[in-house]
Short mmCIF file of C-alpha atoms in Angstrom, two decimals:
data_model
loop_
_atom_site.label_atom_id
_atom_site.label_comp_id
_atom_site.label_asym_id
_atom_site.label_seq_id
_atom_site.Cartn_x
_atom_site.Cartn_y
_atom_site.Cartn_z
CA MET A 1 90.89 73.60 -32.54
CA THR A 2 93.58 73.66 -29.85
CA GLU A 3 95.71 75.88 -32.05
CA SER A 4 92.91 78.42 -32.53
CA VAL A 5 92.23 78.49 -28.77
CA MET A 6 95.93 79.05 -28.04
CA ARG A 7 96.05 81.84 -30.63
CA TRP A 8 93.03 83.46 -28.99
CA VAL A 9 94.62 83.20 -25.53
CA ARG A 10 97.91 84.67 -26.81
CA ARG A 11 95.99 87.52 -28.39
CA HIS A 12 94.36 88.57 -25.13
CA ARG A 13 96.97 87.79 -22.49
CA PRO A 14 98.82 90.75 -20.92
CA ASP A 15 102.39 90.27 -22.12
CA GLY A 16 103.77 93.81 -22.49
CA ASN A 17 104.02 93.53 -26.28
CA PRO A 18 104.97 97.01 -27.59
CA LEU A 19 102.98 96.41 -30.78
CA ARG A 20 99.70 96.12 -28.88
CA ARG A 21 97.56 99.17 -29.30
CA ARG A 22 95.64 100.77 -26.48
CA SER A 23 92.42 99.47 -28.03
CA ASP A 24 93.83 95.92 -27.94
CA ARG A 25 94.54 96.27 -24.24
CA LEU A 26 91.05 97.70 -23.64
CA GLU A 27 89.52 94.77 -25.51
CA SER A 28 91.49 92.29 -23.38
CA ALA A 29 90.38 94.09 -20.21
CA ALA A 30 86.75 94.06 -21.39
CA LEU A 31 87.00 90.35 -22.08
CA LEU A 32 88.34 89.75 -18.58
CA VAL A 33 85.49 91.81 -17.11
CA THR A 34 82.98 89.79 -19.18
CA VAL A 35 84.35 86.47 -17.92
CA VAL A 36 84.38 87.73 -14.31
CA LEU A 37 80.78 88.97 -14.60
CA VAL A 38 79.62 85.60 -15.92
CA LEU A 39 81.45 83.80 -13.12
CA LEU A 40 80.03 86.20 -10.54
CA SER A 41 76.52 85.52 -11.83
CA VAL A 42 76.78 81.90 -10.69
CA TRP A 43 76.32 82.78 -7.01
CA PRO A 44 73.10 84.82 -7.42
CA ALA A 45 71.78 82.21 -9.87
CA ALA A 46 72.42 79.44 -7.34
CA ALA A 47 70.71 81.55 -4.67
CA ALA A 48 67.70 82.08 -6.96
CA GLY A 49 67.53 78.34 -7.69
CA ARG A 50 67.62 77.57 -3.99
CA GLN A 51 64.95 80.21 -3.34
CA SER A 52 62.66 78.70 -5.99
CA TYR A 53 63.16 75.26 -4.41
CA GLU A 54 62.41 76.51 -0.90
CA HIS A 55 59.43 78.53 -2.13
CA ALA A 56 57.86 75.46 -3.73
CA LEU A 57 58.78 73.09 -0.89
CA PRO A 58 55.68 73.87 1.25
CA ALA A 59 53.53 72.46 -1.55
CA LEU A 60 54.81 69.01 -0.58
CA GLY A 61 53.38 69.28 2.92
CA ASP A 62 50.33 71.47 2.40
CA GLY A 63 47.88 68.74 3.37
CA ARG A 64 47.00 67.48 -0.08
CA ARG A 65 45.75 63.93 -0.03
CA GLU A 66 45.00 61.45 -2.73
CA VAL A 67 41.45 60.06 -2.49
CA VAL A 68 39.26 57.83 -4.60
CA ALA A 69 36.39 59.46 -6.49
CA THR A 70 33.52 57.38 -7.89
CA LEU A 71 31.99 58.44 -11.20
CA LEU A 72 28.26 59.22 -10.98
CA ALA A 73 27.72 59.00 -14.74
CA ASP A 74 29.45 57.56 -17.78
CA ALA A 75 32.36 59.59 -19.13
CA PRO A 76 31.35 61.66 -22.16
CA VAL A 77 32.14 60.13 -25.52
CA THR A 78 34.38 62.32 -27.62
CA ARG A 79 34.57 62.29 -31.37
CA LEU A 80 38.04 61.22 -32.41
CA SER A 81 39.82 61.61 -35.69
CA PHE A 82 41.50 58.61 -37.26
CA GLY A 83 44.73 57.85 -35.42
CA GLU A 84 43.97 60.17 -32.49
CA ALA A 85 44.28 58.66 -29.03
CA PRO A 86 41.22 58.82 -26.77
CA ARG A 87 41.46 61.60 -24.20
CA SER A 88 40.14 62.12 -20.68
CA GLU A 89 36.97 64.15 -20.27
CA PRO A 90 35.38 65.68 -17.14
CA ALA A 91 32.59 63.64 -15.59
CA PRO A 92 30.53 64.07 -12.39
CA ALA A 93 31.86 62.15 -9.37
CA HIS A 94 31.69 62.05 -5.60
CA TRP A 95 34.41 61.44 -3.03
CA THR A 96 34.97 61.44 0.70
CA THR A 97 37.41 63.95 2.16
CA PRO A 98 40.10 62.91 4.66
CA SER A 99 37.92 64.48 7.39
CA GLY A 100 34.92 62.33 6.34
CA LEU A 101 32.83 64.91 4.41
CA GLU A 102 31.11 63.90 1.16
CA ARG A 103 31.91 66.08 -1.87
CA THR A 104 30.78 66.07 -5.48
CA GLY A 105 32.28 67.68 -8.53
CA ARG A 106 33.68 67.04 -11.97
CA VAL A 107 36.84 64.97 -12.32
CA MET A 108 38.88 63.91 -15.33
CA ALA A 109 37.58 60.44 -16.23
CA PRO A 110 39.39 57.89 -18.37
CA PRO A 111 38.01 57.51 -21.88
CA LEU A 112 34.81 55.40 -22.03
CA ALA A 113 34.68 55.03 -18.21
CA ARG A 114 31.31 53.87 -16.85
CA ALA A 115 29.41 55.11 -13.82
CA GLY A 116 30.86 53.57 -10.68
CA THR A 117 34.45 53.62 -11.98
CA GLU A 118 36.93 54.74 -9.34
CA VAL A 119 39.35 57.54 -10.20
CA ARG A 120 42.19 58.77 -8.00
CA ILE A 121 42.20 62.54 -7.38
CA TRP A 122 44.02 64.98 -5.10
CA VAL A 123 42.13 67.13 -2.61
CA ASP A 124 43.14 69.89 -0.17
CA PRO A 125 42.38 69.70 3.59
CA GLY A 126 38.89 71.11 2.91
CA GLY A 127 38.17 68.35 0.39
CA LEU A 128 38.27 70.57 -2.70
CA ARG A 129 39.91 69.11 -5.78
CA VAL A 130 43.49 70.35 -6.43
CA GLY A 131 46.37 69.31 -8.64
CA ALA A 132 48.90 66.72 -7.58
CA PRO A 133 51.78 68.10 -5.52
CA PRO A 134 55.12 68.35 -7.27
CA SER A 135 57.58 65.58 -6.58
CA PRO A 136 60.90 66.43 -4.87
CA GLY A 137 62.63 65.54 -8.14
CA ASP A 138 60.46 68.05 -10.02
CA LEU A 139 61.36 70.72 -7.46
CA ARG A 140 65.07 69.99 -7.89
CA VAL A 141 64.81 70.08 -11.68
CA THR A 142 62.97 73.42 -11.49
CA ALA A 143 65.61 74.86 -9.13
CA VAL A 144 68.49 73.75 -11.36
CA ALA A 145 66.70 75.03 -14.47
CA THR A 146 66.13 78.39 -12.77
CA ALA A 147 69.82 78.67 -11.85
CA LEU A 148 71.00 77.66 -15.32
CA LEU A 149 68.60 80.04 -16.99
CA LEU A 150 69.85 82.95 -14.89
CA VAL A 151 73.49 82.10 -15.64
CA LEU A 152 72.61 81.87 -19.34
CA VAL A 153 70.84 85.25 -19.27
CA ALA A 154 73.81 86.82 -17.46
CA ALA A 155 76.21 85.29 -19.99
CA VAL A 156 74.17 86.56 -22.93
CA VAL A 157 73.97 90.08 -21.46
CA ALA A 158 77.71 90.10 -20.69
CA VAL A 159 78.65 88.79 -24.14
CA LEU A 160 76.36 91.30 -25.84
CA GLY A 161 77.95 94.08 -23.79
CA PHE A 162 81.41 92.84 -24.79
CA ALA A 163 80.36 92.62 -28.44
CA GLY A 164 79.03 96.19 -28.34
CA PHE A 165 82.23 97.47 -26.71
CA ARG A 166 84.33 95.61 -29.27
CA LEU A 167 82.25 97.11 -32.09
CA LEU A 168 83.04 100.59 -30.76
CA LEU A 169 86.73 99.68 -30.52
CA ASP A 170 86.71 98.32 -34.08
CA ARG A 171 85.16 101.53 -35.40
CA ARG A 172 87.88 103.51 -33.64
CA ARG A 173 90.58 101.17 -35.04
CA TYR A 174 89.22 101.59 -38.56
CA ARG A 175 89.27 105.40 -38.20
CA GLU A 176 92.87 105.25 -36.93
CA TRP A 177 93.79 102.86 -39.73
CA GLU A 178 92.22 105.18 -42.32
CA ALA A 179 94.03 108.19 -40.86
CA ALA A 180 97.36 106.29 -40.89
CA TRP A 181 96.88 105.32 -44.54
CA SER A 182 95.96 108.89 -45.47
CA LEU A 183 99.13 110.14 -43.77
CA ALA A 184 101.24 107.47 -45.51
CA ASP A 185 99.63 108.30 -48.85
CA ALA A 186 100.39 112.01 -48.38
CA ARG A 187 104.05 111.20 -47.61
CA TRP A 188 104.39 108.95 -50.65
CA ARG A 189 102.90 111.58 -52.92
CA ARG A 190 105.35 114.19 -51.60
CA ARG A 191 108.27 111.87 -52.31
CA ARG A 192 107.11 111.21 -55.87
CA SER A 193 106.55 114.87 -56.61
CA SER A 194 110.03 115.80 -55.32
#
């Protein structure tokens, strides 16, 4: 593998070789531009990852609180297939908000839970049920995933652009190659006929 990498590097390095065609030099320049574009995409991707982290950060301190809800009725019984794990179902419950107000609503109850079972839920400052806030670790993972995804997209776009440019160069090389062979063939035919 090291040998193939070295061969690839030798093929694209600027060394002043007189046998290199103009198209070879253009391909090497396009490869350099592709690598630079991918490297330059790291900064905006990191900025986007940081922005996604900072945008989601207020959700940690938006006043959500975990409270205890008490089921008012038994959790509904669900029909299960053989081997299927029991799943949570919504059941009526009541809870007290952090400000002291009583609220009722449907909460996800554990399978086969009876009336009076306590279930932990998250509520907003008004006492309405909301989802759990993301953990700081989840926010970091999302930010890193956002940055990596953007770098990956930039790399794919840059590599596809390079591949398209190389395809155009290859078509031109094949035309030049065909013209050179036609010229050589015409010369050889003249020599034989003389």
